Coordinates of C-alpha atoms in Angstrom, one line a residue:
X1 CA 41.0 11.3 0.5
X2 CA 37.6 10.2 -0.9
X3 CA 35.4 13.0 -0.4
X4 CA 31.2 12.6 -0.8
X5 CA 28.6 15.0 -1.9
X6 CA 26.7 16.6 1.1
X7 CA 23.9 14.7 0.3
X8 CA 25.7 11.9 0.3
X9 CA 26.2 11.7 4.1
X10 CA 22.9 12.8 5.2
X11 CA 21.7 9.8 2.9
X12 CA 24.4 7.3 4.8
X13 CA 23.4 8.4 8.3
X14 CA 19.7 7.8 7.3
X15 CA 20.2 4.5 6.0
X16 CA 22.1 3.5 9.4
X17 CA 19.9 4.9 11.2
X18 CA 16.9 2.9 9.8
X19 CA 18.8 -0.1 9.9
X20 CA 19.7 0.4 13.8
X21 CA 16.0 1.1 14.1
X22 CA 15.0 -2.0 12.4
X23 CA 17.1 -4.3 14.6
X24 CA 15.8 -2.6 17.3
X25 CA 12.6 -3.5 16.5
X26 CA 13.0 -7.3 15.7
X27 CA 14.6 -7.6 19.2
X28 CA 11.6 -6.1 20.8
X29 CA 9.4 -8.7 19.0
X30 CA 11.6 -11.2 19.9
X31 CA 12.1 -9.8 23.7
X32 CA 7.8 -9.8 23.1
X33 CA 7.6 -13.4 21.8
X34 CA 9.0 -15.2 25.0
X35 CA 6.9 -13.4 27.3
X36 CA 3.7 -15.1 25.3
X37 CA 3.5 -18.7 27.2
X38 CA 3.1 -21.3 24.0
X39 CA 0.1 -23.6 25.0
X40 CA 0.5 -27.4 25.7
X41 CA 4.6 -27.0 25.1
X42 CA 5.3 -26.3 29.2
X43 CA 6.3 -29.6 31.0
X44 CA 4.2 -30.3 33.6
X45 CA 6.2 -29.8 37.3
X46 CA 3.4 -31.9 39.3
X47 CA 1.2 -35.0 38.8
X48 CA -2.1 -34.3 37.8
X49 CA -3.0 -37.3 40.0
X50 CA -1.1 -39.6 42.4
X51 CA 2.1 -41.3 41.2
X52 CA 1.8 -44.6 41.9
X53 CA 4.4 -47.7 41.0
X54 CA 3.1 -49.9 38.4
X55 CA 3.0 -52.8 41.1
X56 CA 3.5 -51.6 44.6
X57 CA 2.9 -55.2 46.2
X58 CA 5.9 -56.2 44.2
X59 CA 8.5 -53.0 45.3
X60 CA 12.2 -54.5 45.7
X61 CA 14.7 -53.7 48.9
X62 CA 11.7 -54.1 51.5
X63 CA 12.4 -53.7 55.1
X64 CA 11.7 -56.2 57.1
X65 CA 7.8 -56.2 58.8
X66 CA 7.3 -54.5 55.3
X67 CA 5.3 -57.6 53.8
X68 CA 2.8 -56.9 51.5
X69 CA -0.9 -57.3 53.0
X70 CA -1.6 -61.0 52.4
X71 CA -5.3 -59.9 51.4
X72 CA -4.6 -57.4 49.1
X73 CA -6.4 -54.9 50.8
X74 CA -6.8 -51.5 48.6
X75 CA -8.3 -47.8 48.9
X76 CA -11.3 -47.1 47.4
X77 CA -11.2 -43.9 46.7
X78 CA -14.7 -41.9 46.5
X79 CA -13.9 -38.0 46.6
X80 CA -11.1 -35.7 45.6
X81 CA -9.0 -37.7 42.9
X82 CA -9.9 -37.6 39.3
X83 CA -9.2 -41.0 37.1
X84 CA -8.0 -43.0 40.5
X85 CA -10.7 -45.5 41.9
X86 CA -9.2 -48.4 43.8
X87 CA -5.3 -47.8 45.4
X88 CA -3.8 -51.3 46.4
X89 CA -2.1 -51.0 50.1
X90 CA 1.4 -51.9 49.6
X91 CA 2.0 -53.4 52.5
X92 CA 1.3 -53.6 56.5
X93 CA 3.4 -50.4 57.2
X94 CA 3.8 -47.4 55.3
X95 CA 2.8 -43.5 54.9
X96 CA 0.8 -42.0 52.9
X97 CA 1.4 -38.5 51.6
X98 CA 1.3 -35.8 48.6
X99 CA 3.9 -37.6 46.3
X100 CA 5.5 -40.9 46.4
X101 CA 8.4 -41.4 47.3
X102 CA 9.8 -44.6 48.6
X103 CA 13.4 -44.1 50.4
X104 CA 11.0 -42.4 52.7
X105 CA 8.1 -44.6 53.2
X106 CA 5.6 -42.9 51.2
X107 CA 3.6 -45.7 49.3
X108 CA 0.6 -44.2 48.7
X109 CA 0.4 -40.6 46.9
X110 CA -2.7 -38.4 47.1
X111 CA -1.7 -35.3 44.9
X112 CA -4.4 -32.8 46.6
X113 CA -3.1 -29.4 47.8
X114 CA -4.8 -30.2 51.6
X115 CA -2.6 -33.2 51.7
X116 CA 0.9 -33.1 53.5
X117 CA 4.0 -34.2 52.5
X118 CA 4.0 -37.2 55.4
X119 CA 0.0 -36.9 56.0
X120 CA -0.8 -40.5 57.6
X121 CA 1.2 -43.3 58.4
X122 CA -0.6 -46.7 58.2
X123 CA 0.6 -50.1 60.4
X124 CA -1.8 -53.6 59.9
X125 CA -0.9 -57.0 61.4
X126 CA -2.6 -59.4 58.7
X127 CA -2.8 -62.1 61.4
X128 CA -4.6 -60.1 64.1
X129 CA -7.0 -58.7 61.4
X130 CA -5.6 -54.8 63.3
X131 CA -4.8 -52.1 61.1
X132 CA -4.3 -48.1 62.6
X133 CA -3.7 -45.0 61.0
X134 CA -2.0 -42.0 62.5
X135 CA -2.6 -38.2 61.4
X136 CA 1.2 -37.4 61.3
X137 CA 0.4 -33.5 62.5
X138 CA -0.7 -33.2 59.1
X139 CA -1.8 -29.9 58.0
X140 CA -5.4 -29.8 57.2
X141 CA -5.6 -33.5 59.3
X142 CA -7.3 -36.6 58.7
X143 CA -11.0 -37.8 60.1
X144 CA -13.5 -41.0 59.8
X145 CA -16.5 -40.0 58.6
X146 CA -19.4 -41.7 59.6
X147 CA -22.9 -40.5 57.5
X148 CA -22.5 -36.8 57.8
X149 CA -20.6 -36.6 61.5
X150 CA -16.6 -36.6 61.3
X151 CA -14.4 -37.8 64.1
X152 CA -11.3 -36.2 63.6
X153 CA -8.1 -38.2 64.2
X154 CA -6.0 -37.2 67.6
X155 CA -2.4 -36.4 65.3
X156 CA 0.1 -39.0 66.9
X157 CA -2.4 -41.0 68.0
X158 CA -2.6 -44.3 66.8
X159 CA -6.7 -44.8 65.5
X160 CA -8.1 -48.4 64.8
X161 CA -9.5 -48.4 61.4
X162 CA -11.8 -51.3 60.6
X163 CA -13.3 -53.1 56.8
X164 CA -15.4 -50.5 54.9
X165 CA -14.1 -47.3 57.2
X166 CA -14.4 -44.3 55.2
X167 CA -11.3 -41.9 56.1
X168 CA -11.1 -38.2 54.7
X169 CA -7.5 -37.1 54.2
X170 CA -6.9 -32.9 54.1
X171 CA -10.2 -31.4 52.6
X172 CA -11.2 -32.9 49.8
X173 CA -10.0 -36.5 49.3
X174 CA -12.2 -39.4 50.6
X175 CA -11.6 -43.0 50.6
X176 CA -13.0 -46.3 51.9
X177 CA -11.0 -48.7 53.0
X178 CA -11.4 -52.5 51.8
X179 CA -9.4 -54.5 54.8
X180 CA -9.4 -58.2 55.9
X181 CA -11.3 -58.8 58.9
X182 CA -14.7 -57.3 60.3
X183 CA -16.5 -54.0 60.0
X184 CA -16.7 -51.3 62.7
X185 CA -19.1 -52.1 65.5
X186 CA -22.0 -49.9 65.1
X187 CA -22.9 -48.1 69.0
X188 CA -26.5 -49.1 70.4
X189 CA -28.8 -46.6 69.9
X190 CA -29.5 -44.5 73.1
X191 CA -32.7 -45.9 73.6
X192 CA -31.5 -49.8 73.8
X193 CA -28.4 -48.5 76.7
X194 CA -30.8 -47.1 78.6
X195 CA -32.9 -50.0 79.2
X196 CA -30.1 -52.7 80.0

């Protein structure tokens, strides 16, 4: 039987040991590595801004009533969107929510956290120049704003919108809306009612 010096075994169980030691090591560096998030290299899980389709007017397997708006009436939209400035409405009946998604209706994305899933749901008649939206029971809900008064929108309720309304969706998101047809009938002021 091969037999070593004294010295020789301390010296083996030193060398193992350092060499345990260093593989140790490199796996705590490793294990230390992937908890440091690498910058710009993370795929994104949500739109910055609203996914859109290239072309909504021009979306295949329509249901019928689903025709685009004849106009080409569009969204302006004013507040709460970076890079998005004019939405085209896709057609006379549709909803508008957080993310598009078209098996379920939602034509129009406004990617806002105060914005619900199935916010509004928008139905026009291009011939009789009528066009509503309805707050779906949306979260944060949906209001025309009119100088610095709001009228918030009854949810369920179908609300008349009319050429150059400016709706506010959730909190932050704005829009004015570019329809066929006339604008909204101002009120008489107080003064002019009370002598008539």
């Amino acid at each position: 039987m091969l037999r070593l010096p004294d010295y020789g075994i301390a010296y083996v169980l030193w060398v193992g040991a350092i060499a345990l030691g260093a593989v140790a090591s490199l796996q705590v560096l490793y294990f230390l590595m992937l908890l440091i998030p690498k910058r710009g290299s993370r795929p994104i899980r949500q739109p910055n801004g609203p996914v859109m389709p290239t072309n909504p007017a021009g979306v295949e397997g329509r249901r019928a009533g689903n025709a685009p708006l004849a106009s080409g009436g569009k969204m302006v939209v004013l507040t709460g969107l970076l890079n998005v400035e004019d939405i085209p409405l896709p057609n006379n009946n549709f909803v508008i929510g957080r993310y598009y998604h078209p098996e379920n209706n939602i034509h129009i994305a406004l990617d806002e956290k105060s914005i619900s899933r199935r916010h509004a749901t928008f139905q026009g008649d291009d011939k009789s120049r009528d066009y509503y939206l309805t707050d779906t029971n949306s979260s944060y809900g949906t209001a025309l704003r009119m100088g610095d008064k709001q009228q918030q929108l009854v949810p369920g309720a179908k609300f008349r919108i009319y050429n150059g309304d400016v709706i506010q969706f959730g909190q932050a998101i704005t829009a004015r809306f570019v329809l066929p047809g006339e604008s909204r009938p101002t009120p008489a002021p107080a003064d002019q009612n009370a002598r008539t």
